[in-house]
Amino acid sequence: MSPPSLKIIYNKLFKAFGPQYWWPAKNAFEVIIGAVLTQNTNWSNVEKALSNLKGEIKLTPKALYALDKTHLANLIRSSGYYNQKAERLHSFCCALKKDYKFNLNSMLSSDIHFLRKKLLSIKGIGPETADSIILYAANKPIFVVDAYTFRMCGRLGFDIPRDYEKVQVLFHKKLPNDSKLFNEFHALIVRLAKNYCKKKPVCYGCPIRINCKYYIERPEKIKI
DNA sequence: ACCCAGGTGGCCC
DNA sequence: GGGCCACATGGG
């Protein structure tokens, strides 16, 4: 049995859940901060950290840069890994200051491939965080792969390794190069994961009928 | 008392 | 290039 097409999966998810209005932030810089804070972390913990941060400073690159790192770490404590994340937010601001004089718009309006390389060169920004920034802060078409994407692909029976770039190439190959579609699709996959397929082997009511047993029998491929 | 969450970098082989 | 580990909180 071959896995269904990605376009069909997208249509089913959209029909079931509707538009997701991502990213949950009110400007590009907030997207970036959220993207770093949510690394391997529950979003509700990130919201508390963001709210603390907003209570302390105006959310601009310059103001964040000026914040003492220990103080910053304390403010974002609820998001976990707070020392690392304070360091990561600071290094992003350093790069922005150094290469763009704190002008975020200038950075985000650069060429998509150049922007990705620039972001990946910043310590603490890996492929998923970089792509989230490109898609949700810069509004440029790139597909964001995450743990849920691997899980979904595994459970649907896609014959592909758990490899960020390879899965991304698959999505780019099978879908139109449309930032609006990439935006909704990634958000819908997160939505799907929050509603279904956590622990139960069969997810009743799941709009794309994921059956985890299918994957468990093929451990050499994408792990759940 | 576990287990998990919208990852990343460092170190080892 | 893959396999492990540290990083840490809050909710189920």
Short mmCIF file of C-alpha atoms in Angstrom, two decimals, chain A residues 61-62 92-111 114-119 121-122:
data_model
loop_
_atom_site.label_atom_id
_atom_site.label_comp_id
_atom_site.label_asym_id
_atom_site.label_seq_id
_atom_site.Cartn_x
_atom_site.Cartn_y
_atom_site.Cartn_z
CA PRO A 61 16.48 43.83 18.74
CA LYS A 62 18.32 46.74 20.33
CA PHE A 92 21.01 36.53 17.10
CA CYS A 93 20.96 40.18 18.17
CA CYS A 94 24.75 40.34 17.85
CA ALA A 95 24.58 39.10 14.26
CA LEU A 96 21.79 41.56 13.49
CA LYS A 97 23.80 44.43 14.93
CA LYS A 98 27.02 43.41 13.20
CA ASP A 99 25.65 42.73 9.70
CA TYR A 100 22.49 44.86 9.55
CA LYS A 101 22.84 47.56 12.18
CA PHE A 102 19.84 46.10 14.03
CA ASN A 103 17.67 46.50 10.91
CA LEU A 104 15.65 43.27 10.95
CA ASN A 105 13.71 44.14 7.81
CA SER A 106 16.94 44.49 5.93
CA MET A 107 18.02 41.00 6.98
CA LEU A 108 14.63 39.41 6.24
CA SER A 109 14.33 40.94 2.79
CA SER A 110 17.53 39.33 1.53
CA ASP A 111 17.53 36.40 -0.90
CA PHE A 114 21.45 33.77 1.44
CA LEU A 115 19.12 34.36 4.40
CA ARG A 116 19.06 30.65 5.28
CA LYS A 117 22.86 30.47 5.27
CA LYS A 118 23.07 33.62 7.34
CA LEU A 119 20.64 32.27 9.93
CA SER A 121 25.67 30.57 10.75
CA ILE A 122 24.27 31.95 14.03
#
